[in-house]
Coordinates of C-alpha atoms in Angstrom, one line a residue:
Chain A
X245 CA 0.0 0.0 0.0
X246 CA 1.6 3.0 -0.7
X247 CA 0.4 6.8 0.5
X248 CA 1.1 8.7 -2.4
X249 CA 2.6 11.9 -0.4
X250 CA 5.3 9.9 0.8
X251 CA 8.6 11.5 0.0
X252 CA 11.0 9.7 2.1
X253 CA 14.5 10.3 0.3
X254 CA 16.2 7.2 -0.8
X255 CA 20.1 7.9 -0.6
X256 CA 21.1 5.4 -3.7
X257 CA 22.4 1.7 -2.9
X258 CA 22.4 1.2 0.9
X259 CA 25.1 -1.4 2.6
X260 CA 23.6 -3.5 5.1
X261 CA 24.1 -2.6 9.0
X262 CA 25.1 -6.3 9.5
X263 CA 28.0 -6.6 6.9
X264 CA 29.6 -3.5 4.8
X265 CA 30.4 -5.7 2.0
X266 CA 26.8 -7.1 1.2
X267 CA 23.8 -4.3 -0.4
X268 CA 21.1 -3.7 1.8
X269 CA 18.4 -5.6 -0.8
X270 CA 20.1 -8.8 -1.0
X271 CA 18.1 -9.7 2.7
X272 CA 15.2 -8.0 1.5
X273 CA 11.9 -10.1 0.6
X274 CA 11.2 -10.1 -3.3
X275 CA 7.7 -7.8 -3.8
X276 CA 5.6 -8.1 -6.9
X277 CA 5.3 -3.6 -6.4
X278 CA 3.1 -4.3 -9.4
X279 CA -0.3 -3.0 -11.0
X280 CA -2.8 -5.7 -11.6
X281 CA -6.6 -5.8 -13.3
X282 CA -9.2 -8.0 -14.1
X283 CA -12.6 -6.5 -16.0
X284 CA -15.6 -8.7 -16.9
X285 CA -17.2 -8.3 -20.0
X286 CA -20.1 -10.1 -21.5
X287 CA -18.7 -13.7 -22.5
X288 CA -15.4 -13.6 -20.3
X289 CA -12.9 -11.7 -18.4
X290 CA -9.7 -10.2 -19.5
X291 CA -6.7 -9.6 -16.9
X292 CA -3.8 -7.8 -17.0
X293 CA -0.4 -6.7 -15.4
X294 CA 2.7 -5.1 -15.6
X295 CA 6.1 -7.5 -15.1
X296 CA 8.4 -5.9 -12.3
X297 CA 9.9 -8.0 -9.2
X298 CA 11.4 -6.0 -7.0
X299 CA 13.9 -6.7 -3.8
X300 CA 14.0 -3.0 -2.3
X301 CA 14.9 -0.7 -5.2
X302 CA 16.7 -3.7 -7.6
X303 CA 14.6 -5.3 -10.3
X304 CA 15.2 -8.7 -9.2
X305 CA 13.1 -9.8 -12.3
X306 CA 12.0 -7.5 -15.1
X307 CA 9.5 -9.8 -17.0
X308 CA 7.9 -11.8 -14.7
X309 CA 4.8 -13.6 -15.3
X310 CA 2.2 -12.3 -13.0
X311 CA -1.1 -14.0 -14.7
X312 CA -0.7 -17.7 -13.4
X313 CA -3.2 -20.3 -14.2
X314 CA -5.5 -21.4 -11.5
X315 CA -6.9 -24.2 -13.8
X316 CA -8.0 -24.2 -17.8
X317 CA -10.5 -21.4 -17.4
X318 CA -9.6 -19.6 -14.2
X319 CA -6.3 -17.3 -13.7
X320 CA -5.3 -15.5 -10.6
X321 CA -3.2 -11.9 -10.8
X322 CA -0.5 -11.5 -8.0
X323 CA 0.6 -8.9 -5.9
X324 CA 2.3 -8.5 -2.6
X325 CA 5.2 -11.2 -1.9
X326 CA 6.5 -13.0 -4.5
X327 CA 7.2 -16.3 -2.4
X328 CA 3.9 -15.7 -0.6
X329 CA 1.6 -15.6 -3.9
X330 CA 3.4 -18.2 -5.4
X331 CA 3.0 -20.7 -2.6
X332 CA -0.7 -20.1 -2.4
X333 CA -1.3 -20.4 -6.1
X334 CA 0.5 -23.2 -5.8
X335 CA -1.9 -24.4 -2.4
X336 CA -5.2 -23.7 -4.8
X337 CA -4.3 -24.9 -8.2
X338 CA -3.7 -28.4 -6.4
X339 CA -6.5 -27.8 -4.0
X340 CA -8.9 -26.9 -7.3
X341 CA -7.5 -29.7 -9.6
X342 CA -8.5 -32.2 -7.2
X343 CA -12.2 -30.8 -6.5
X344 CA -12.5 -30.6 -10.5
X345 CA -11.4 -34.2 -10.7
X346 CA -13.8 -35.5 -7.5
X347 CA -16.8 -33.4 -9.4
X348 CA -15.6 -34.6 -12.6
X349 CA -16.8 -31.4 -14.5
X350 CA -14.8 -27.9 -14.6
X351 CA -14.7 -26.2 -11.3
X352 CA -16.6 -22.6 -10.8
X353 CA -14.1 -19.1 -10.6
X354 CA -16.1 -18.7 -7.0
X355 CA -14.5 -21.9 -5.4
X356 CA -11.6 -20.9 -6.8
X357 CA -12.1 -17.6 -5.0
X358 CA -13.1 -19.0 -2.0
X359 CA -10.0 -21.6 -1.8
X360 CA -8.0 -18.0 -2.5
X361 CA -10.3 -16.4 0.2
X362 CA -9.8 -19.0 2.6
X363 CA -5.3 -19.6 3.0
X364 CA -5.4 -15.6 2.9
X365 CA -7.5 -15.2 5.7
X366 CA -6.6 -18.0 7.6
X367 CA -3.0 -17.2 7.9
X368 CA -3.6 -13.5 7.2
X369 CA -0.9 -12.2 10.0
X370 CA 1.4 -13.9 8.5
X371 CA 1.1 -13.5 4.3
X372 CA 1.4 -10.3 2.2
X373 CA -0.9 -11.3 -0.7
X374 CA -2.8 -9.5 -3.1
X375 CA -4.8 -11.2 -5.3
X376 CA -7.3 -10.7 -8.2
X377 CA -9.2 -14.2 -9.0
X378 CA -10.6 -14.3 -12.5
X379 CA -12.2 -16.9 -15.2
X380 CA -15.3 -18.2 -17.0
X381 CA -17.6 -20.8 -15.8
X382 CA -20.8 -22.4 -17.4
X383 CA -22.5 -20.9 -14.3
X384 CA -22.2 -17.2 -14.1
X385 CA -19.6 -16.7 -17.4
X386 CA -16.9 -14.1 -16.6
X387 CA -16.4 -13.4 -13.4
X388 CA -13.7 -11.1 -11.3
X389 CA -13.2 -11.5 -7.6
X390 CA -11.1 -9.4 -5.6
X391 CA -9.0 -10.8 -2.7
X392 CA -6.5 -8.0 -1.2
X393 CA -4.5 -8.0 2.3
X394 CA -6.6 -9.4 4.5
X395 CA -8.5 -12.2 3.4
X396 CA -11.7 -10.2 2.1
X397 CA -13.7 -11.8 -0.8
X398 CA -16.1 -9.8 -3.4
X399 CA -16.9 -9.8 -6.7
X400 CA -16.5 -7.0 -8.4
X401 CA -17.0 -5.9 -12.5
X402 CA -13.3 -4.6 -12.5
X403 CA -10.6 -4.7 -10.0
X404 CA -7.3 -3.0 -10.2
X405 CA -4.7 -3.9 -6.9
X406 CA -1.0 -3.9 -6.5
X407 CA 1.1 -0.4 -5.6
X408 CA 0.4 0.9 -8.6
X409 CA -3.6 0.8 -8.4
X410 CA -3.4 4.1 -6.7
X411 CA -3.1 5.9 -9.6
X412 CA -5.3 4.3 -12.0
X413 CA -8.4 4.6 -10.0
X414 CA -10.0 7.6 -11.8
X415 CA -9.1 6.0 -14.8
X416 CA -11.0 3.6 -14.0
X417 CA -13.7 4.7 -12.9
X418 CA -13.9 7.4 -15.6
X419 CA -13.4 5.0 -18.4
X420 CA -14.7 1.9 -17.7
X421 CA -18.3 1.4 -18.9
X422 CA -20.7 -1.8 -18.4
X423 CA -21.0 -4.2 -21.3
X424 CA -18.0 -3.2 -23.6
X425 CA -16.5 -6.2 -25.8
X426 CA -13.2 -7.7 -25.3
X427 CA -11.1 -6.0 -27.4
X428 CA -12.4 -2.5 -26.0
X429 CA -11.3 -4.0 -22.3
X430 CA -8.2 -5.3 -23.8
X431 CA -7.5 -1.4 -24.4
X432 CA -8.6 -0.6 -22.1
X433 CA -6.5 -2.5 -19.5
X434 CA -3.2 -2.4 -21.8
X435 CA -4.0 1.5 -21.0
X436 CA -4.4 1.6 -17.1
X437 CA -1.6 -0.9 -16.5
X438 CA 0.5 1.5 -18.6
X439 CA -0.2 4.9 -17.1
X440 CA 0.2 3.0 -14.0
X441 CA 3.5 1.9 -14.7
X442 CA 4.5 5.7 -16.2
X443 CA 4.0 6.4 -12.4
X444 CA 4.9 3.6 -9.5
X445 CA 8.3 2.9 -9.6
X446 CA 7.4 -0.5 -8.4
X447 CA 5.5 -0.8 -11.8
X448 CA 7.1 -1.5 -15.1
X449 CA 8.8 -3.7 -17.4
X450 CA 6.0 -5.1 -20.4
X451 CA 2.1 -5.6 -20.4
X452 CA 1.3 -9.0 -20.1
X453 CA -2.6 -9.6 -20.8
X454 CA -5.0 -12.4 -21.0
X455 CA -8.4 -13.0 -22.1
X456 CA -10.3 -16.3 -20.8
X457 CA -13.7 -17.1 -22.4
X458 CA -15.7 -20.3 -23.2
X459 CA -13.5 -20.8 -26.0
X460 CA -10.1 -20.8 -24.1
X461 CA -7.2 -18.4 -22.6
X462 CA -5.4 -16.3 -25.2
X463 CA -2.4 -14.3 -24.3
X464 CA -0.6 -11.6 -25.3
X465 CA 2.7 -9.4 -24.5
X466 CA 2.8 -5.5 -25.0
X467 CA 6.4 -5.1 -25.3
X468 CA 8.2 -1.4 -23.6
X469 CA 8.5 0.1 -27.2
X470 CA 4.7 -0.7 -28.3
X471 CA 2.9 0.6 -25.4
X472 CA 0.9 3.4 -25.6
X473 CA 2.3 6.6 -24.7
X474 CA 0.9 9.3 -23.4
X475 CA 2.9 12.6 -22.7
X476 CA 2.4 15.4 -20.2
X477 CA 4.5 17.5 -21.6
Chain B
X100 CA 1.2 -38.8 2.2
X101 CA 4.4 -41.3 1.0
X102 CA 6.8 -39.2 -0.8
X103 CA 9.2 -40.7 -3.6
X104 CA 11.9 -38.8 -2.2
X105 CA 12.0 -38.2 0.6
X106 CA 11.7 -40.6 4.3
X107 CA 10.1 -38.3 6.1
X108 CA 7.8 -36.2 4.6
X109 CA 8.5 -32.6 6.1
X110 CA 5.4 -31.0 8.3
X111 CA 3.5 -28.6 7.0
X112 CA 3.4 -24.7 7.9
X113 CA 6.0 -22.6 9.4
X114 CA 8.5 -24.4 12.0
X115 CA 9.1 -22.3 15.1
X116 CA 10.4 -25.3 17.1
X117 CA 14.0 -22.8 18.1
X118 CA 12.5 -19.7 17.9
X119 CA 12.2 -19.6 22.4
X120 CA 16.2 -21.4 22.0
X121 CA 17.4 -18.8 19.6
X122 CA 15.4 -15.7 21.6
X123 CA 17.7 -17.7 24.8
X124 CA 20.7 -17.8 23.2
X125 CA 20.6 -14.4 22.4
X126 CA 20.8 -12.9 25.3
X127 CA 23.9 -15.2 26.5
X128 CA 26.2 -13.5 23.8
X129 CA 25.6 -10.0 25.0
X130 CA 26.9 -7.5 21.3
X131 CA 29.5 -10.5 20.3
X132 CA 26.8 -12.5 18.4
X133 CA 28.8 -14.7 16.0
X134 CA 28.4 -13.7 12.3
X135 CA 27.7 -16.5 10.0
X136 CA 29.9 -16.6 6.9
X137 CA 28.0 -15.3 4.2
X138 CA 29.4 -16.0 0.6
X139 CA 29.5 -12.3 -0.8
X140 CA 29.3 -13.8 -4.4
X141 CA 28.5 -13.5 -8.0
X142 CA 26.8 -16.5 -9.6
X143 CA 25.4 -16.4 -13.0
X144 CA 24.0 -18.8 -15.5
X145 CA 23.4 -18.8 -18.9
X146 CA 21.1 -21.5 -21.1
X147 CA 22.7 -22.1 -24.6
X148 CA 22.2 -23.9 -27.3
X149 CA 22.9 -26.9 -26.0
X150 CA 22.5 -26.6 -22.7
X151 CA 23.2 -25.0 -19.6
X152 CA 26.4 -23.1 -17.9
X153 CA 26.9 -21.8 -14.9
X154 CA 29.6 -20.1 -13.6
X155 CA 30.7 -18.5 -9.6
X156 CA 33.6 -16.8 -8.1
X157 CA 35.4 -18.6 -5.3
X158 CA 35.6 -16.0 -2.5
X159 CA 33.8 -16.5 0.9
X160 CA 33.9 -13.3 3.3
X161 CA 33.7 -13.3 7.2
X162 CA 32.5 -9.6 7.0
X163 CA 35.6 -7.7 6.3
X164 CA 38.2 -11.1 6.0
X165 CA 38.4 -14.2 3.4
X166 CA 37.4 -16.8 5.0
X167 CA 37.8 -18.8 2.4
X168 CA 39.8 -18.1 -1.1
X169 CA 38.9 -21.5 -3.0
X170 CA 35.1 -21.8 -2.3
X171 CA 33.3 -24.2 -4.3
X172 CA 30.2 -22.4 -5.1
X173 CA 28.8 -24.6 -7.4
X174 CA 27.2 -28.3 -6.1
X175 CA 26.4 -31.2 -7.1
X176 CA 22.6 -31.7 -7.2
X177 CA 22.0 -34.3 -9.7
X178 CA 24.3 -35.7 -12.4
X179 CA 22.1 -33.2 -14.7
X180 CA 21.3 -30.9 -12.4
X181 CA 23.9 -28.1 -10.8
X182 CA 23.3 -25.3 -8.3
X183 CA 25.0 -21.8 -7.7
X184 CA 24.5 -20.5 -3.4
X185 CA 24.6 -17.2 -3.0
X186 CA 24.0 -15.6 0.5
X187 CA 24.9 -17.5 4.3
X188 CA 27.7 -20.9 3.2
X189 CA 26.5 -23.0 5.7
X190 CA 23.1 -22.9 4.7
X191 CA 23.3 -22.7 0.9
X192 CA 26.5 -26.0 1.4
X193 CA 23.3 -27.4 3.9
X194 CA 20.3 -27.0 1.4
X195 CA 22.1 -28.0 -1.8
X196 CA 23.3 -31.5 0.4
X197 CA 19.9 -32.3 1.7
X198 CA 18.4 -31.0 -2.1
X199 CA 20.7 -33.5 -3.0
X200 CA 20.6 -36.8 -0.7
X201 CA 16.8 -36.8 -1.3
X202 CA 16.9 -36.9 -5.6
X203 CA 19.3 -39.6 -5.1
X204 CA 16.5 -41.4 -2.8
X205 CA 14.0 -40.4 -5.9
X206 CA 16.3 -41.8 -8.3
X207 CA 16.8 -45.1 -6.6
X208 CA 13.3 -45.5 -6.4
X209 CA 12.0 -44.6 -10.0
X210 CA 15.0 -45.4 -11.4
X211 CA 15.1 -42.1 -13.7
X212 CA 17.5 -38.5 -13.0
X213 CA 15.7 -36.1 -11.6
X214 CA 13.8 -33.1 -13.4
X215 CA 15.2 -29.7 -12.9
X216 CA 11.2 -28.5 -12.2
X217 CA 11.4 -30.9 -9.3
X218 CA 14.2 -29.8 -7.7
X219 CA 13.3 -26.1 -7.9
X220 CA 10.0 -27.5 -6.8
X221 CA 11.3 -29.4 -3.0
X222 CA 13.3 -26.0 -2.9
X223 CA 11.3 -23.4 -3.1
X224 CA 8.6 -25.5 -0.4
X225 CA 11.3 -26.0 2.0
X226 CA 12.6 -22.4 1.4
X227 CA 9.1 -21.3 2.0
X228 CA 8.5 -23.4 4.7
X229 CA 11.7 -21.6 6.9
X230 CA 10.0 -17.8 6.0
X231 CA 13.6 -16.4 5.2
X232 CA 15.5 -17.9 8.1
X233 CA 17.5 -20.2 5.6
X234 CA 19.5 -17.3 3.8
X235 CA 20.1 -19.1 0.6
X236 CA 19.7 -17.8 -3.4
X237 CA 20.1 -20.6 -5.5
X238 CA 20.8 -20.7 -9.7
X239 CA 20.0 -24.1 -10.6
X240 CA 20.7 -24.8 -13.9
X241 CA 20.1 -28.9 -15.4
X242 CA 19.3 -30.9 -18.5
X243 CA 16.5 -33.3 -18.1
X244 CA 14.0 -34.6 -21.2
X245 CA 12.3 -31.6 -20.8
X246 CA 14.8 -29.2 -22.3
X247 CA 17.7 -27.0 -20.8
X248 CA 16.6 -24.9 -17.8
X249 CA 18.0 -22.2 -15.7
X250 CA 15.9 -21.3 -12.3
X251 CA 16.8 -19.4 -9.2
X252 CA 14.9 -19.4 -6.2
X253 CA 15.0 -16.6 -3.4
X254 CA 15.2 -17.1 0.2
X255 CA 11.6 -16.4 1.2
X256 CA 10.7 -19.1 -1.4
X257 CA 10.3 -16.9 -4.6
X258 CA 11.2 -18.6 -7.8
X259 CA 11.6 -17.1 -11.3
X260 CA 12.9 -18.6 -14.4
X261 CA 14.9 -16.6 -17.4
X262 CA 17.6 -17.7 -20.1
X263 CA 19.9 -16.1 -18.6
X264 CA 20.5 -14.8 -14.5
X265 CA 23.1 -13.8 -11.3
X266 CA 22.9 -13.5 -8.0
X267 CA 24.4 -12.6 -5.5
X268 CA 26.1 -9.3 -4.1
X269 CA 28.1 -8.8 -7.4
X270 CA 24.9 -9.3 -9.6
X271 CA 24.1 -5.9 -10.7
X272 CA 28.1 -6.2 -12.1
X273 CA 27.0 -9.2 -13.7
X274 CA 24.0 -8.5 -14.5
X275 CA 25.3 -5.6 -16.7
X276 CA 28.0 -8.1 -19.0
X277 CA 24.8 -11.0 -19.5
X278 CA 22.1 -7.6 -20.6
X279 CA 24.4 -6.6 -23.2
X280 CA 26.3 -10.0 -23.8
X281 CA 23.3 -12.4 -23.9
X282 CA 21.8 -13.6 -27.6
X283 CA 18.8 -16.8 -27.8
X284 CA 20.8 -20.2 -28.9
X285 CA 24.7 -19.3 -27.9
X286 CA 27.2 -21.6 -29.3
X287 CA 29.2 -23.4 -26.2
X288 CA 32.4 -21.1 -26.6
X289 CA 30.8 -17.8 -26.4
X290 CA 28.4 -19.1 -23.4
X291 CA 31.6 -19.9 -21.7
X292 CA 33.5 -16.6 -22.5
X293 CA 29.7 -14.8 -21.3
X294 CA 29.4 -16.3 -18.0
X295 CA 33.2 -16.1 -17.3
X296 CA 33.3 -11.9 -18.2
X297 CA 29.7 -12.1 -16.1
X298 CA 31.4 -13.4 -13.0
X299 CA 34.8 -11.4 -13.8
X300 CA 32.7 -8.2 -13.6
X301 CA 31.5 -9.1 -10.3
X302 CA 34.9 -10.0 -9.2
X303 CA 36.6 -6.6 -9.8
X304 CA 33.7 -4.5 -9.0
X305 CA 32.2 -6.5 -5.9
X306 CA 34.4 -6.2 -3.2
X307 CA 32.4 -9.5 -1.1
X308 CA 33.4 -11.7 -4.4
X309 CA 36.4 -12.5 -6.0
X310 CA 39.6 -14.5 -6.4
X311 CA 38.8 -17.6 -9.0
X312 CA 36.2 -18.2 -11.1
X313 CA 34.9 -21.9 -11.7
X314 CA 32.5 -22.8 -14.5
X315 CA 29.9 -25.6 -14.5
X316 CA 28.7 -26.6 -18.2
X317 CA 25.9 -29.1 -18.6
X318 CA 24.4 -30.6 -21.4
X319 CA 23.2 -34.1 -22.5
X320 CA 26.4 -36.0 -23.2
X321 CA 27.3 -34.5 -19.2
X322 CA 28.5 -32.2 -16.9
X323 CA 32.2 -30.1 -17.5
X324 CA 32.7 -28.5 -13.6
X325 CA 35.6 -26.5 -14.4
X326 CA 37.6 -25.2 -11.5
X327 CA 38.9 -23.2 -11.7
X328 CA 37.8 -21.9 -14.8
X329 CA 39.7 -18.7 -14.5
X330 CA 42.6 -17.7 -12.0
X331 CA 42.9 -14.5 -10.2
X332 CA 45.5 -12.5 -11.5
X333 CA 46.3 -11.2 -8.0
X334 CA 47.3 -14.4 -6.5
X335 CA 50.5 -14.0 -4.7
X336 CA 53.2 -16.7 -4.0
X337 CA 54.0 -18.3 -0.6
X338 CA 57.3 -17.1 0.6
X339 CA 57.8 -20.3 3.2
X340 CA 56.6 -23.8 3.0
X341 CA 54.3 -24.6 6.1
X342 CA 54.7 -28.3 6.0
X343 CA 57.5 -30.2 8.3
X344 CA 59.2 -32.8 6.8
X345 CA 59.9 -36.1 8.5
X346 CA 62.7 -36.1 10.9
X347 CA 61.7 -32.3 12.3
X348 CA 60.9 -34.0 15.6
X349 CA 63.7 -35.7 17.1
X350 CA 62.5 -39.1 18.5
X351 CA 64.1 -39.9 21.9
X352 CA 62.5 -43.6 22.4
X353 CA 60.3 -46.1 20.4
X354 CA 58.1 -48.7 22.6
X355 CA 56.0 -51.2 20.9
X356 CA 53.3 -53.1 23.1
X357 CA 51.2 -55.7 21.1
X358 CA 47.4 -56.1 22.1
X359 CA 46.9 -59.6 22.9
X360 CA 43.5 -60.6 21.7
X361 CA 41.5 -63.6 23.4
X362 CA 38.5 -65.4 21.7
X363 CA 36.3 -65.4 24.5
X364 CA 33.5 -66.8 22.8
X365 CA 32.4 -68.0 19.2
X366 CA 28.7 -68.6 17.9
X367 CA 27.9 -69.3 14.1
X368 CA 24.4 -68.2 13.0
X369 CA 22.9 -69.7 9.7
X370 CA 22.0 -67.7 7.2
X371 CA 18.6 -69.4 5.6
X372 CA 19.6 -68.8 2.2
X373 CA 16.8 -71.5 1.1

């Protein structure tokens, strides 16, 4: 979470009080910073996020995949720690393969939500996990569900989370309209995730986007030189 | 739930059993808490054409002293499967043994080598599992039937994959050489000469790594560890020899006393061999 007026100076590459020798950031958990989304749109959902990894202020990885499949039709987007989010994905994609396989039909976005819902609260004191839950089902079609710090669960029509949220919320809110088609929220999302990354420094690297429907997942990369650019001055 | 590879499968959730021994022992060592050895370090890795290399300086720092000047940074995980340790020795030497013992239980009992997957896999869950308190970064770098891979898991249990990484306190140095220096399908030569200018830039501009570099290169046909690879050019020569030759110590009597042993008793068990 980040308070925009924070202006706490950063003094370049800190050494560690232990040991002179060894940076500051090398001790220091791996955070996805990040911007995340998820909109619903008549037929599926499309999600999207930026690619940055960061340990303090080093990139640890620059074009990481934050979109991780959940199951065929269901894809989580991770924010928060790194080794946190990828243990729990890891917790529900075996917890919601097995369900599918005891039901014997494709499991519903809303257990997978729920399975999210449930680690994240349960050991809320000790996980930093941020997570947008997102897919079709036979049931309800495309469906977003937001699950941020905390263990809350709702289902929202679009969700934006990670550090970078902050400054795409007007945009949001301004620009996103009910019943659009998927290549309008495609835009749309490649064009939040990018003004978000113009401004959280924990935000950056390419747009990674995915669109799940009845018909499958498709995915796509927007790379640094092909994103939309929009100039203040 | 009967693991493969494993005896024991490990409990789940985070272990606290010495957190009250450790909070104990802490107050016994007033300021003069001892300071683990932490390997300073660049390790890089790079996938290739055919396969994988890896390469790691050789210097292991106390804090301000070399503790040790001929580190072997790179293990044995597998015979297809090699890891970099980047961060506290003892527990990256401790991880990459125990990483180790327990693929060699899986390969005994599906008689197959490991896949590089499922050694990043038993990693990152113990990794996970300690929350941080294991101070290992790991490269692990393998050839299975899979492909050529290159991993390297964090020490809070964070894993990423890429075609080309370093870790370590020299890895921004490295990182810089592999950025520029890095091209999709590299012959074996210029891999080499990559990794090896990767870790060499680390060594001169990293003051917690240096001395040699070694170089690990796997691909189907085996494993080359080289090491070293590359000598430091700043390697000075002993002025004395340390080592006394026989005859230093003068000896002033020789006694010999053989042990007399008795067979007290004898009993011959059958082996039913039926």
């Amino acid at each position: 979470k980040m308070a925009a007026a924070t202006m706490s100076p950063y003094f370049g590459q800190q050494m560690s009080s232990k040991n002179d020798l060894v940076p500051a950031w090398t001790s220091q958990e791996v955070s996805t910073g990040t911007t995340i989304m998820a909109l619903e749109y008549d037929g599926g959902v499309v999600i999207g996020a930026d690619s940055r990894t960061t340990t303090g202020a080093y990139i640890a990885n620059r074009v990481t995949d934050k979109l991780t499949p959940i199951h065929d039709r269901i894809f989580c987007c991770r924010s928060g720690s790194a080794a946190d989010t990828q243990a729990i994905a890891d917790v529900v994609t075996y917890q919601l393969g097995f369900h599918s396989i005891e039901l014997d039909e494709p499991p519903l976005v809303e257990t997978a939500a729920n399975l999210f819902r449930a680690s994240c609260y349960r050991y809320r004191e000790e996980l930093t996990a941020g997570i947008l839950v997102a897919g079709w089902d036979r049931r309800k079609g495309g469906q977003v569900y937001c699950v941020p710090i905390g263990g809350m669960l709702v289902r929202q029509p679009v969700s934006v989370g990670g550090s970078g949220s902050s400054y795409i919320y007007g945009f949001m809110d301004s620009n996103y309209k009910p019943n659009m088609t998927k290549d309008q929220c495609l835009e749309l999302t490649a064009a939040a995730v990018s003004l978000a990354m113009e401004r959280d420094g924990s935000s950056g690297g390419v747009v990674r986007l995915a669109s799940i429907s009845k018909d499958g997942v498709e995915r796509r990369v927007i790379l640094g030189n092909q994103l939309p650019k929009y100039s203040t001055h | 739930m009967a693991l493969s590879n494993v005896l024991h499968a490990p409990a789940a959730g985070f272990n606290f059993d010495h957190a009250a021994r450790n909070a104990e022992l802490e107050g016994l060592f007033d300021a003069q808490i001892p300071k683990p050895v932490k390997t300073g370090t660049t390790i890089a890795g790079v996938v290739f054409k055919d396969g994988v290399v890896l390469g790691a300086d050789t210097r292991a720092t106390s804090s301000e002293v070399v503790a040790d000047k001929m580190c072997a940074k790179i293990h044995y995980i597998a015979p297809n499967i090699y890891c970099c340790g980047a961060g506290t020795a003892a527990d990256t030497e401790k991880t990459t043994e125990l990483l180790s013992s327990n693929l060699t239980i899986f390969s005994l009992n599906s008689g197959r080598n490991p896949r590089v997957v499922m050694a990043v896999n038993i990693l990152q869950e113990m990794l996970y599992r300690y929350h941080g308190q294991i101070g290992a970064s790991l490269i692990l770098g393998g050839v299975d039937c899979a492909g050529n891979h290159l991993y390297t898991v964090g020490p809070y249990g964070s894993v990423n994959t890429m075609p080309y990484l370093a870790m370590g306190s020299g890895d921004l140095a490295a990182l810089g050489i592999l950025e520029d220096g890095y091209k999709p399908d590299l012959e074996l030569d210029k891999a080499k000469e990559l990794v090896r200018a990767a870790i060499h830039a680390g060594v001169m501009n990293d003051l917690a790594s240096g001395n040699n570099i070694d170089i690990c290169v796997l691909t189907r046909e085996g494993v080359h560890h080289i090491r070293p690879y590359q000598v430091s050019q700043y390697k000075d020569k002993r002025k004395t020899k340390y080592k006394y030759g026989a005859g230093t110590t003068a000896v002033l009597t020789e006694k010999v006393v053989p042990v007399k042993l008795e067979v007290v008793e004898e009993t011959v068990q059958r082996m039913d061999t039926a």
